[in-house]
Amino acid sequence: MTPSRRQPARSRITVLRHKAVLATVPVAVAALIGAAGPTATGATGTEGAAGAAGAGDPYFPLSGNGGYHVRHYDLTLGYDTSSRHLDGRAALTARATQNLSRFDLDLTGLKVTGVTVDRAPAAFRRKGQELVVTPRHTLRAGRDFSVTVTYSGTPKPVTDPDGSADGWIPTDDGAFVAGEPQGAMTWFPANAHPKDKSSYDITITVPQGRTAVAGGVLLGQHTAHGHTAFHWRETQPMAAYLATATVGKFQIEQYTTRDGIRVYNAVDPREAPAAAPVLKELPSVLEWESRLFGPYPFRSAGSIVDHAPDIGYALETQTRPLYDSAPDISTLVHENAHQWFGDSVTLTAWKDIWLNEGFATYAEWLYAEQHGGDSAQKTFAALYARPASDPLWAYPPGDPGSGGNIFGPPVYARGAMTLHELRKAVGDRDFFRVLRAWATGNRGGHGTTAQFERLAERISGKRLDGLFRTWLFTKGKPNSA
Ligand code: TRP
Ligand code: ZN
């Protein structure tokens, strides 16, 4: 790969980082509110207590909720592309992890018209991004319960601490739906923290001629009275931020790979000429990644190539990455590497974001190295040559400090450099064993930075705490081994 082909990914990040400067204060305020949250809502009674309003993540204090785990989301949506009106019904199957007198879901904007719990009408109120639900009876720890929420309105994206938009973002022919880090709540009520993973059925009805694309397998498609309903199912656990229901005028391509993976590509015709030669490489990219990282973790794959030039980023939506325009090969490699690193093995806290972005970036370097481009060492060296004043060294990637920093160059590039340092320290053989063991051992679950360090130490038999401390947690430009 030539450096110029990698350039779009890097400039994308630079733009976002630039916006980040403006947004530090709201994040700090949010952190304070979050700190007060659990105390305010955590009153105990003999009957049960309120579930916490957040999952306890200091970067996004109100994301996710306490007291339950969602096992399955069944979303039935209708979107009118001209009025931009969304009708929704969310049916959740959840399990209480404590006795619950009430609990929250994350939802912002939209009007809620009814909530039931175990089929009985439940009381609810809105409080910022929380939908607070009080069931008739206390929910018992360990027991399953069902929730339905009916809602409608014009979804609006959220502005991230770094200034970018995520969530349900209208386009000229539909909507670009990307939920990282906090956009899921703009289109469905959720336990929207990556700690909580669930299976999904998403049925979405759009005007005939438009296509609605989600993750997983297309179970059916039905047209009547000028509308088409698309029914998608993802059976493997998925974090809310990786769900999509992107709508547009798309050309569809479907096939099954040699490994039996079902591919569904949806491409905006305006992007088709540029996208075609890159998407053609998807099966070989997935095969190459499977050789390095272990078997592809899902049963379906593909791409959603939208024409949404103002977005400025792509997202690794589970099984089917979402691009704002035709991706280059590096971006295709990056988003599909996330299927292992981020989607299958998921964060438990946003501070660990380098486990997603550092790994997906290093996959780009490895792809270049093994396909006639620069060696990873050369890419590393070019970055390492940047002066101490460069934004690359602005903060350490292991705890970037706030939600506004999670997509900055230290996380992507210095995160990838950390892996390269690890590779140099343990040698290729053990390095690739570590990557593979990480992906296969935590498949469908979660992983933390501390667990990754322990795994690397176990496989290599080396002490690596110094390396990780220097590269992930120490301010300023580190010394390189
Ligand atoms: N995770 C995406 C990627 O690197 C990037 C991304 C998703 C992003 N949502 C974002 C970047 C919001 C900035 C803001 O593949
Ligand atoms: Zn990424």
Tab-separated table of C-alpha atoms and ligand atoms in Angstrom:
chain	number	residue	atom	x	y	z
A	1	MET	CA	0.000	0.000	0.000
A	2	THR	CA	1.208	3.462	-0.828
A	3	PRO	CA	1.124	6.112	1.894
A	4	SER	CA	-1.297	8.146	-0.211
A	5	ARG	CA	-3.881	5.340	-0.046
A	6	ARG	CA	-3.710	5.464	3.714
A	7	GLN	CA	-4.046	9.210	3.707
A	8	PRO	CA	-7.851	9.517	3.806
A	9	ALA	CA	-8.025	7.576	7.055
A	10	ARG	CA	-5.428	9.806	8.639
A	11	SER	CA	-6.836	13.104	7.447
A	12	ARG	CA	-10.246	11.972	8.677
A	13	ILE	CA	-8.835	11.605	12.130
A	14	THR	CA	-6.983	14.894	11.965
A	15	VAL	CA	-10.194	16.724	11.150
A	16	LEU	CA	-11.962	15.141	14.071
A	17	ARG	CA	-9.128	15.837	16.468
A	18	HIS	CA	-9.248	19.442	15.410
A	19	LYS	CA	-12.869	19.682	16.459
A	20	ALA	CA	-12.067	18.043	19.760
A	21	VAL	CA	-10.422	21.142	21.185
A	22	LEU	CA	-13.714	22.970	21.498
A	23	ALA	CA	-15.539	20.341	23.443
A	24	THR	CA	-13.574	19.648	26.592
A	25	VAL	CA	-15.812	21.554	28.981
A	26	PRO	CA	-19.131	19.749	28.331
A	27	VAL	CA	-17.345	16.452	28.899
A	28	ALA	CA	-16.079	17.567	32.284
A	29	VAL	CA	-19.562	18.734	33.225
A	30	ALA	CA	-21.054	15.424	32.115
A	31	ALA	CA	-18.509	13.594	34.268
A	32	LEU	CA	-19.645	15.552	37.313
A	33	ILE	CA	-23.294	14.828	36.650
A	34	GLY	CA	-22.447	11.180	36.225
A	35	ALA	CA	-20.576	11.100	39.505
A	36	ALA	CA	-23.684	12.345	41.275
A	37	GLY	CA	-25.985	9.962	39.412
A	38	PRO	CA	-25.635	6.652	41.249
A	39	THR	CA	-26.001	8.308	44.654
A	40	ALA	CA	-29.088	10.176	43.530
A	41	THR	CA	-30.818	7.106	42.121
A	42	GLY	CA	-29.368	4.344	44.241
A	43	ALA	CA	-31.830	4.434	47.148
A	44	THR	CA	-32.404	0.959	48.465
A	45	GLY	CA	-35.655	-0.375	49.757
A	46	THR	CA	-36.851	-3.766	50.832
A	47	GLU	CA	-38.627	-4.173	47.533
A	48	GLY	CA	-35.656	-3.456	45.294
A	49	ALA	CA	-33.661	-0.499	44.123
A	50	ALA	CA	-33.525	1.704	41.070
A	51	GLY	CA	-31.092	0.594	38.393
A	52	ALA	CA	-28.232	3.032	37.872
A	53	ALA	CA	-28.640	5.669	35.168
A	54	GLY	CA	-25.253	4.822	33.662
A	55	ALA	CA	-22.949	1.847	33.265
A	56	GLY	CA	-20.219	3.610	35.246
A	57	ASP	CA	-18.050	4.747	32.358
A	58	PRO	CA	-16.399	8.070	33.229
A	59	TYR	CA	-16.070	9.055	29.534
A	60	PHE	CA	-19.819	8.691	28.891
A	61	PRO	CA	-21.382	8.582	32.371
A	62	LEU	CA	-24.972	8.184	31.234
A	63	SER	CA	-24.331	5.582	28.520
A	64	GLY	CA	-25.727	2.209	29.444
A	65	ASN	CA	-27.650	1.481	32.596
A	66	GLY	CA	-27.394	-0.614	35.720
A	67	GLY	CA	-29.433	-3.500	37.042
A	68	TYR	CA	-30.147	-5.538	33.934
A	69	HIS	CA	-28.699	-7.065	30.803
A	70	VAL	CA	-30.526	-7.011	27.457
A	71	ARG	CA	-30.531	-10.439	25.829
A	72	HIS	CA	-32.398	-9.525	22.664
A	73	TYR	CA	-33.708	-6.455	20.862
A	74	ASP	CA	-36.592	-6.832	18.437
A	75	LEU	CA	-36.899	-3.482	16.655
A	76	THR	CA	-39.709	-2.718	14.239
A	77	LEU	CA	-39.140	0.570	12.493
A	78	GLY	CA	-40.735	2.583	9.747
A	79	TYR	CA	-38.875	5.470	8.159
A	80	ASP	CA	-40.349	8.011	5.787
A	81	THR	CA	-37.417	9.333	3.798
A	82	SER	CA	-39.193	12.505	2.702
A	83	SER	CA	-40.642	13.670	6.034
A	84	ARG	CA	-37.753	12.077	7.976
A	85	HIS	CA	-40.259	10.665	10.416
A	86	LEU	CA	-39.437	7.467	12.313
A	87	ASP	CA	-41.988	5.148	13.914
A	88	GLY	CA	-40.569	2.579	16.259
A	89	ARG	CA	-41.499	-0.303	18.445
A	90	ALA	CA	-38.752	-1.872	20.507
A	91	ALA	CA	-39.383	-5.198	22.217
A	92	LEU	CA	-36.562	-6.124	24.569
A	93	THR	CA	-35.910	-9.322	26.434
A	94	ALA	CA	-33.780	-8.537	29.445
A	95	ARG	CA	-32.505	-10.174	32.616
A	96	ALA	CA	-32.449	-8.364	35.939
A	97	THR	CA	-29.074	-8.449	37.697
A	98	GLN	CA	-30.555	-7.016	40.903
A	99	ASN	CA	-34.009	-6.564	42.327
A	100	LEU	CA	-35.304	-3.624	40.347
A	101	SER	CA	-37.973	-1.168	41.427
A	102	ARG	CA	-37.259	0.817	38.303
A	103	PHE	CA	-34.697	0.963	35.527
A	104	ASP	CA	-33.498	3.238	32.740
A	105	LEU	CA	-33.051	2.895	29.010
A	106	ASP	CA	-31.002	5.328	26.932
A	107	LEU	CA	-33.121	7.294	24.478
A	108	THR	CA	-32.833	10.868	23.286
A	109	GLY	CA	-35.306	12.920	21.280
A	110	LEU	CA	-38.387	11.140	19.869
A	111	LYS	CA	-41.715	10.852	21.639
A	112	VAL	CA	-42.490	7.789	23.714
A	113	THR	CA	-46.141	6.817	23.484
A	114	GLY	CA	-46.185	3.708	25.621
A	115	VAL	CA	-44.111	1.321	27.695
A	116	THR	CA	-44.998	-2.133	28.926
A	117	VAL	CA	-43.090	-4.458	31.212
A	118	ASP	CA	-44.070	-8.112	31.095
A	119	ARG	CA	-47.025	-7.019	28.967
A	120	ALA	CA	-48.463	-4.700	31.607
A	121	PRO	CA	-48.439	-0.939	31.088
A	122	ALA	CA	-45.565	0.650	33.002
A	123	ALA	CA	-45.039	4.205	34.191
A	124	PHE	CA	-42.302	6.131	32.447
A	125	ARG	CA	-40.755	9.556	32.308
A	126	ARG	CA	-37.978	11.232	30.335
A	127	LYS	CA	-34.930	12.705	31.978
A	128	GLY	CA	-32.262	13.896	29.567
A	129	GLN	CA	-31.063	10.823	27.698
A	130	GLU	CA	-32.730	8.481	30.173
A	131	LEU	CA	-36.095	6.847	29.724
A	132	VAL	CA	-36.986	5.951	33.307
A	133	VAL	CA	-39.351	2.987	33.537
A	134	THR	CA	-41.237	1.993	36.670
A	135	PRO	CA	-42.897	-1.405	36.329
A	136	ARG	CA	-45.946	-2.325	38.346
A	137	HIS	CA	-44.033	-4.919	40.308
A	138	THR	CA	-40.433	-5.146	41.392
A	139	LEU	CA	-38.378	-7.223	38.981
A	140	ARG	CA	-36.504	-10.045	40.657
A	141	ALA	CA	-32.751	-10.477	40.311
A	142	GLY	CA	-31.867	-13.260	37.888
A	143	ARG	CA	-35.272	-13.287	36.202
A	144	ASP	CA	-36.056	-12.442	32.593
A	145	PHE	CA	-38.505	-9.696	31.791
A	146	SER	CA	-39.818	-8.126	28.620
A	147	VAL	CA	-40.118	-4.459	27.800
A	148	THR	CA	-41.852	-2.807	24.886
A	149	VAL	CA	-41.447	0.832	24.006
A	150	THR	CA	-43.436	2.512	21.255
A	151	TYR	CA	-42.063	5.783	20.016
A	152	SER	CA	-41.947	8.130	17.061
A	153	GLY	CA	-40.583	11.417	15.869
A	154	THR	CA	-37.784	12.912	13.825
A	155	PRO	CA	-34.511	11.412	15.010
A	156	LYS	CA	-31.644	13.805	15.473
A	157	PRO	CA	-27.983	12.912	15.626
A	158	VAL	CA	-25.987	13.599	18.773
A	159	THR	CA	-22.861	15.704	18.733
A	160	ASP	CA	-19.924	13.860	20.178
A	161	PRO	CA	-17.450	15.475	22.550
A	162	ASP	CA	-15.040	15.686	19.595
A	163	GLY	CA	-17.568	17.640	17.531
A	164	SER	CA	-18.538	14.867	15.109
A	165	ALA	CA	-22.098	13.655	14.687
A	166	ASP	CA	-23.329	10.173	15.376
A	167	GLY	CA	-26.632	8.375	15.558
A	168	TRP	CA	-29.404	8.669	13.000
A	169	ILE	CA	-28.088	11.129	10.396
A	170	PRO	CA	-30.425	12.023	7.512
A	171	THR	CA	-28.947	11.954	3.992
A	172	ASP	CA	-30.370	13.084	0.658
A	173	ASP	CA	-31.865	9.627	0.034
A	174	GLY	CA	-32.311	8.126	3.498
A	175	ALA	CA	-30.200	7.991	6.640
A	176	PHE	CA	-26.638	7.123	7.634
A	177	VAL	CA	-26.974	5.329	10.949
A	178	ALA	CA	-23.791	5.037	13.000
A	179	GLY	CA	-23.854	4.631	16.770
A	180	GLU	CA	-20.269	5.020	17.992
A	181	PRO	CA	-19.817	6.050	20.677
A	182	GLN	CA	-23.279	7.174	21.798
A	183	GLY	CA	-25.641	7.357	18.826
A	184	ALA	CA	-27.736	4.227	19.402
A	185	MET	CA	-30.021	6.189	21.722
A	186	THR	CA	-31.041	8.478	18.847
A	187	TRP	CA	-33.042	5.686	17.193
A	188	PHE	CA	-33.880	2.977	19.714
A	189	PRO	CA	-34.165	2.616	23.488
A	190	ALA	CA	-31.112	0.691	24.616
A	191	ASN	CA	-28.725	-0.323	27.308
A	192	ALA	CA	-26.190	1.528	25.226
A	193	HIS	CA	-22.803	0.703	26.699
A	194	PRO	CA	-20.434	-1.783	25.024
A	195	LYS	CA	-20.424	-3.850	28.231
A	196	ASP	CA	-23.910	-5.053	27.275
A	197	LYS	CA	-24.124	-7.200	24.138
A	198	SER	CA	-27.295	-8.692	22.700
A	199	SER	CA	-28.780	-10.367	19.658
A	200	TYR	CA	-30.985	-8.288	17.349
A	201	ASP	CA	-33.935	-8.559	15.004
A	202	ILE	CA	-34.402	-5.353	13.050
A	203	THR	CA	-37.366	-4.966	10.716
A	204	ILE	CA	-37.483	-1.692	8.889
A	205	THR	CA	-40.009	-0.443	6.390
A	206	VAL	CA	-39.052	2.237	3.879
A	207	PRO	CA	-40.581	3.675	0.683
A	208	GLN	CA	-40.348	1.273	-2.244
A	209	GLY	CA	-37.120	1.829	-4.131
A	210	ARG	CA	-35.101	2.467	-0.975
A	211	THR	CA	-33.186	-0.223	0.875
A	212	ALA	CA	-32.745	-0.515	4.632
A	213	VAL	CA	-29.594	-2.348	5.666
A	214	ALA	CA	-28.707	-3.697	9.089
A	215	GLY	CA	-26.227	-6.254	10.398
A	216	GLY	CA	-26.482	-10.016	10.133
A	217	VAL	CA	-28.596	-11.952	7.677
A	218	LEU	CA	-31.516	-10.667	5.602
A	219	LEU	CA	-34.326	-13.030	6.551
A	220	GLY	CA	-36.893	-11.525	4.226
A	221	GLN	CA	-37.928	-8.590	2.142
A	222	HIS	CA	-41.522	-7.776	1.374
A	223	THR	CA	-43.062	-5.051	-0.765
A	224	ALA	CA	-46.682	-3.903	-0.484
A	225	HIS	CA	-48.533	-0.630	-1.008
A	226	GLY	CA	-45.458	1.264	-2.096
A	227	HIS	CA	-43.320	0.223	0.868
A	228	THR	CA	-40.683	-2.431	1.408
A	229	ALA	CA	-39.954	-4.104	4.727
A	230	PHE	CA	-36.514	-5.599	5.364
A	231	HIS	CA	-36.073	-8.095	8.167
A	232	TRP	CA	-32.518	-8.485	9.460
A	233	ARG	CA	-31.248	-10.811	12.167
A	234	GLU	CA	-27.949	-10.789	13.995
A	235	THR	CA	-27.775	-13.772	16.343
A	236	GLN	CA	-24.279	-13.126	17.640
A	237	PRO	CA	-23.876	-10.740	20.585
A	238	MET	CA	-23.627	-7.142	19.420
A	239	ALA	CA	-22.993	-3.891	21.290
A	240	ALA	CA	-25.650	-1.219	20.648
A	241	TYR	CA	-23.119	1.145	19.043
A	242	LEU	CA	-22.494	-1.427	16.294
A	243	ALA	CA	-26.124	-1.664	15.208
A	244	THR	CA	-27.273	0.156	12.086
A	245	ALA	CA	-30.395	0.549	9.983
A	246	THR	CA	-28.958	2.605	7.153
A	247	VAL	CA	-31.415	3.681	4.473
A	248	GLY	CA	-30.776	4.804	0.921
A	249	LYS	CA	-30.921	3.987	-2.762
A	250	PHE	CA	-28.481	1.141	-3.010
A	251	GLN	CA	-27.246	-1.375	-5.553
A	252	ILE	CA	-27.203	-4.797	-3.935
A	253	GLU	CA	-24.703	-7.588	-4.372
A	254	GLN	CA	-25.007	-10.900	-2.524
A	255	TYR	CA	-22.823	-13.987	-2.512
A	256	THR	CA	-21.368	-16.632	-0.231
A	257	THR	CA	-17.611	-16.895	0.258
A	258	ARG	CA	-15.578	-20.094	0.075
A	259	ASP	CA	-15.658	-20.138	3.873
A	260	GLY	CA	-19.462	-20.027	3.847
A	261	ILE	CA	-19.761	-16.396	4.939
A	262	ARG	CA	-22.833	-14.678	3.521
A	263	VAL	CA	-21.873	-11.356	1.982
A	264	TYR	CA	-24.334	-8.496	1.405
A	265	ASN	CA	-22.967	-5.317	-0.145
A	266	ALA	CA	-25.157	-2.225	-0.509
A	267	VAL	CA	-23.638	0.555	-2.570
A	268	ASP	CA	-24.931	4.021	-3.392
A	269	PRO	CA	-24.783	4.159	-7.221
A	270	ARG	CA	-22.876	7.445	-7.020
A	271	GLU	CA	-20.073	5.606	-5.216
A	272	ALA	CA	-20.247	2.400	-7.241
A	273	PRO	CA	-17.474	3.075	-9.764
A	274	ALA	CA	-14.955	3.916	-7.040
A	275	ALA	CA	-16.193	1.215	-4.659
A	276	ALA	CA	-16.273	-1.739	-7.057
A	277	PRO	CA	-12.525	-2.495	-7.314
A	278	VAL	CA	-12.139	-2.240	-3.524
A	279	LEU	CA	-15.202	-4.311	-2.581
A	280	LYS	CA	-13.993	-6.977	-4.990
A	281	GLU	CA	-11.149	-7.549	-2.510
A	282	LEU	CA	-13.462	-8.199	0.462
A	283	PRO	CA	-13.295	-12.035	0.320
A	284	SER	CA	-9.508	-12.016	0.067
A	285	VAL	CA	-9.212	-9.420	2.840
A	286	LEU	CA	-11.421	-11.545	5.116
A	287	GLU	CA	-9.387	-14.658	4.258
A	288	TRP	CA	-6.149	-12.835	4.945
A	289	GLU	CA	-7.467	-11.482	8.252
A	290	SER	CA	-8.765	-14.953	9.196
A	291	ARG	CA	-5.302	-16.392	8.651
A	292	LEU	CA	-3.791	-13.785	10.970
A	293	PHE	CA	-6.478	-13.350	13.616
A	294	GLY	CA	-8.302	-16.687	13.584
A	295	PRO	CA	-11.630	-17.626	11.991
A	296	TYR	CA	-13.951	-14.763	10.994
A	297	PRO	CA	-16.133	-14.378	14.081
A	298	PHE	CA	-19.508	-13.959	12.331
A	299	ARG	CA	-21.642	-15.766	9.757
A	300	SER	CA	-22.310	-12.785	7.531
A	301	ALA	CA	-20.256	-9.925	6.184
A	302	GLY	CA	-20.424	-7.114	3.659
A	303	SER	CA	-20.390	-3.381	3.246
A	304	ILE	CA	-22.711	-0.405	3.220
A	305	VAL	CA	-21.235	2.262	0.981
A	306	ASP	CA	-23.318	5.390	1.394
A	307	HIS	CA	-22.908	8.771	-0.232
A	308	ALA	CA	-22.745	10.985	2.852
A	309	PRO	CA	-19.768	13.237	2.282
A	310	ASP	CA	-20.251	15.367	5.392
A	311	ILE	CA	-19.856	12.508	7.846
A	312	GLY	CA	-16.079	12.174	7.742
A	313	TYR	CA	-15.694	8.655	9.089
A	314	ALA	CA	-16.507	5.003	8.545
A	315	LEU	CA	-17.860	2.656	11.206
A	316	GLU	CA	-17.294	-1.037	11.810
A	317	THR	CA	-21.021	-1.851	12.146
A	318	GLN	CA	-21.137	-5.527	13.073
A	319	THR	CA	-20.802	-7.895	10.117
A	320	ARG	CA	-21.247	-5.029	7.660
A	321	PRO	CA	-19.097	-1.902	7.946
A	322	LEU	CA	-20.627	1.416	6.999
A	323	TYR	CA	-18.695	3.861	4.799
A	324	ASP	CA	-19.586	7.475	4.110
A	325	SER	CA	-18.148	7.115	0.581
A	326	ALA	CA	-16.240	4.500	-1.425
A	327	PRO	CA	-13.531	3.176	0.904
A	328	ASP	CA	-9.922	2.712	-0.098
A	329	ILE	CA	-8.397	-0.715	0.523
A	330	SER	CA	-6.804	0.425	3.781
A	331	THR	CA	-10.140	1.536	5.182
A	332	LEU	CA	-11.720	-1.749	4.067
A	333	VAL	CA	-8.971	-3.651	5.897
A	334	HIS	CA	-9.384	-1.413	8.954
A	335	GLU	CA	-13.159	-1.740	9.337
A	336	ASN	CA	-13.106	-5.477	8.736
A	337	ALA	CA	-10.246	-5.959	11.233
A	338	HIS	CA	-12.623	-4.389	13.766
A	339	GLN	CA	-14.903	-7.395	13.291
A	340	TRP	CA	-12.325	-9.268	15.384
A	341	PHE	CA	-11.096	-6.310	17.437
A	342	GLY	CA	-14.026	-4.337	18.787
A	343	ASP	CA	-17.044	-6.194	17.473
A	344	SER	CA	-16.317	-9.773	18.512
A	345	VAL	CA	-13.938	-8.827	21.354
A	346	THR	CA	-15.537	-5.732	22.809
A	347	LEU	CA	-14.506	-2.976	25.193
A	348	THR	CA	-15.717	-2.849	28.755
A	349	ALA	CA	-14.757	0.836	29.072
A	350	TRP	CA	-14.159	3.551	26.480
A	351	LYS	CA	-10.716	4.295	27.884
A	352	ASP	CA	-9.610	0.969	26.352
A	353	ILE	CA	-10.450	2.243	22.856
A	354	TRP	CA	-6.895	1.561	21.643
A	355	LEU	CA	-7.864	-2.149	21.758
A	356	ASN	CA	-10.154	-1.265	18.833
A	357	GLU	CA	-8.386	1.482	16.942
A	358	GLY	CA	-4.764	0.564	17.586
A	359	PHE	CA	-5.430	-2.995	16.427
A	360	ALA	CA	-7.441	-2.027	13.331
A	361	THR	CA	-4.723	0.464	12.388
A	362	TYR	CA	-2.012	-2.126	12.875
A	363	ALA	CA	-3.995	-4.440	10.594
A	364	GLU	CA	-3.635	-1.762	7.881
A	365	TRP	CA	0.135	-1.737	8.410
A	366	LEU	CA	0.316	-5.519	8.255
A	367	TYR	CA	-1.773	-5.582	5.103
A	368	ALA	CA	0.540	-3.101	3.417
A	369	GLU	CA	3.591	-5.073	4.588
A	370	GLN	CA	2.263	-8.316	3.149
A	371	HIS	CA	0.909	-6.831	-0.083
A	372	GLY	CA	3.898	-5.082	-1.533
A	373	GLY	CA	3.656	-1.851	0.451
A	374	ASP	CA	5.726	-0.387	3.256
A	375	SER	CA	6.846	-2.644	6.085
A	376	ALA	CA	5.222	-2.013	9.448
A	377	GLN	CA	8.684	-1.043	10.665
A	378	LYS	CA	8.898	1.653	8.001
A	379	THR	CA	5.448	3.003	8.912
A	380	PHE	CA	6.440	2.945	12.570
A	381	ALA	CA	9.706	4.742	11.881
A	382	ALA	CA	8.021	7.493	9.849
A	383	LEU	CA	5.630	8.172	12.722
A	384	TYR	CA	8.333	7.911	15.345
A	385	ALA	CA	10.303	10.586	13.522
A	386	ARG	CA	7.628	13.148	14.317
A	387	PRO	CA	8.793	15.785	16.799
A	388	ALA	CA	7.737	15.697	20.438
A	389	SER	CA	5.373	18.621	19.730
A	390	ASP	CA	3.356	16.583	17.196
A	391	PRO	CA	-0.310	15.840	18.107
A	392	LEU	CA	0.633	12.153	17.910
A	393	TRP	CA	2.242	12.526	21.333
A	394	ALA	CA	-0.442	14.791	22.828
A	395	TYR	CA	-1.686	12.186	25.322
A	396	PRO	CA	-1.067	8.495	25.969
A	397	PRO	CA	-3.516	6.074	24.287
A	398	GLY	CA	-4.157	3.722	27.233
A	399	ASP	CA	-6.466	6.225	28.945
A	400	PRO	CA	-6.958	9.089	26.483
A	401	GLY	CA	-8.573	11.179	29.199
A	402	SER	CA	-12.019	12.028	27.867
A	403	GLY	CA	-14.646	11.078	25.347
A	404	GLY	CA	-13.339	13.895	23.160
A	405	ASN	CA	-9.985	12.156	22.755
A	406	ILE	CA	-11.008	8.615	21.907
A	407	PHE	CA	-10.626	8.975	18.129
A	408	GLY	CA	-7.416	10.991	18.102
A	409	PRO	CA	-4.041	10.135	16.534
A	410	PRO	CA	-2.536	8.846	19.797
A	411	VAL	CA	-5.252	6.172	19.943
A	412	TYR	CA	-4.945	5.086	16.300
A	413	ALA	CA	-1.288	5.592	15.470
A	414	ARG	CA	0.441	5.377	18.856
A	415	GLY	CA	-1.906	2.474	19.654
A	416	ALA	CA	-0.636	0.672	16.547
A	417	MET	CA	2.938	1.647	17.467
A	418	THR	CA	2.403	-0.046	20.833
A	419	LEU	CA	1.606	-3.279	19.032
A	420	HIS	CA	4.662	-2.864	16.863
A	421	GLU	CA	6.829	-2.418	19.973
A	422	LEU	CA	5.255	-5.570	21.369
A	423	ARG	CA	6.056	-7.398	18.146
A	424	LYS	CA	9.686	-6.315	18.354
A	425	ALA	CA	9.864	-7.351	21.998
A	426	VAL	CA	8.396	-10.858	21.646
A	427	GLY	CA	9.196	-11.704	18.026
A	428	ASP	CA	6.840	-12.433	15.138
A	429	ARG	CA	5.918	-15.940	16.160
A	430	ASP	CA	4.687	-15.045	19.640
A	431	PHE	CA	3.249	-11.728	18.485
A	432	PHE	CA	0.902	-13.348	15.996
A	433	ARG	CA	0.048	-16.047	18.526
A	434	VAL	CA	-0.987	-13.283	20.933
A	435	LEU	CA	-3.236	-11.544	18.373
A	436	ARG	CA	-4.881	-14.822	17.469
A	437	ALA	CA	-5.317	-15.985	21.048
A	438	TRP	CA	-6.822	-12.605	21.954
A	439	ALA	CA	-9.401	-12.802	19.176
A	440	THR	CA	-10.279	-16.477	19.533
A	441	GLY	CA	-10.128	-16.695	23.339
A	442	ASN	CA	-12.453	-13.715	23.828
A	443	ARG	CA	-14.648	-14.320	20.801
A	444	GLY	CA	-18.148	-12.938	21.254
A	445	GLY	CA	-17.192	-11.416	24.599
A	446	HIS	CA	-15.086	-8.663	26.088
A	447	GLY	CA	-11.482	-7.811	26.817
A	448	THR	CA	-9.542	-5.204	28.798
A	449	THR	CA	-6.069	-3.738	28.402
A	450	ALA	CA	-4.911	-5.494	31.583
A	451	GLN	CA	-6.095	-8.841	30.180
A	452	PHE	CA	-4.284	-8.202	26.920
A	453	GLU	CA	-1.061	-7.486	28.800
A	454	ARG	CA	-1.403	-10.670	30.831
A	455	LEU	CA	-2.028	-12.717	27.693
A	456	ALA	CA	1.028	-11.267	25.954
A	457	GLU	CA	3.146	-12.018	29.029
A	458	ARG	CA	1.828	-15.554	29.317
A	459	ILE	CA	2.443	-16.394	25.664
A	460	SER	CA	5.855	-14.755	25.440
A	461	GLY	CA	7.069	-15.612	28.928
A	462	LYS	CA	8.403	-12.055	29.131
A	463	ARG	CA	7.714	-9.230	31.521
A	464	LEU	CA	6.020	-6.545	29.479
A	465	ASP	CA	4.723	-4.133	32.087
A	466	GLY	CA	7.433	-1.597	31.262
A	467	LEU	CA	6.634	-1.656	27.563
A	468	PHE	CA	2.905	-1.172	28.074
A	469	ARG	CA	3.416	1.453	30.765
A	470	THR	CA	5.675	3.458	28.475
A	471	TRP	CA	3.638	3.171	25.295
A	472	LEU	CA	0.106	3.233	26.681
A	473	PHE	CA	0.243	5.216	29.863
A	474	THR	CA	3.220	7.587	29.909
A	475	LYS	CA	2.845	11.181	28.751
A	476	GLY	CA	5.041	12.518	25.990
A	477	LYS	CA	7.043	10.848	23.233
A	478	PRO	CA	8.360	7.514	24.527
A	479	ASN	CA	11.778	6.027	23.961
A	480	SER	CA	11.685	3.235	21.422
A	481	ALA	CA	13.385	-0.106	21.991
B	1	TRP	N1	-14.517	3.597	14.817
B	1	TRP	C1	-14.453	4.311	13.578
B	1	TRP	C2	-13.229	3.782	12.850
B	1	TRP	O1	-12.136	4.154	13.104
B	1	TRP	C3	-14.352	5.794	13.692
B	1	TRP	C4	-15.500	6.488	14.309
B	1	TRP	C5	-16.723	6.016	14.574
B	1	TRP	C6	-15.540	7.828	14.712
B	1	TRP	N2	-17.523	6.965	15.131
B	1	TRP	C7	-16.823	8.067	15.229
B	1	TRP	C8	-14.608	8.817	14.710
B	1	TRP	C9	-17.180	9.305	15.732
B	1	TRP	C10	-14.971	10.047	15.211
B	1	TRP	C11	-16.234	10.268	15.725
B	1	TRP	O2	-13.320	2.895	12.084
B	2	ZN	ZN	-11.388	2.123	13.570
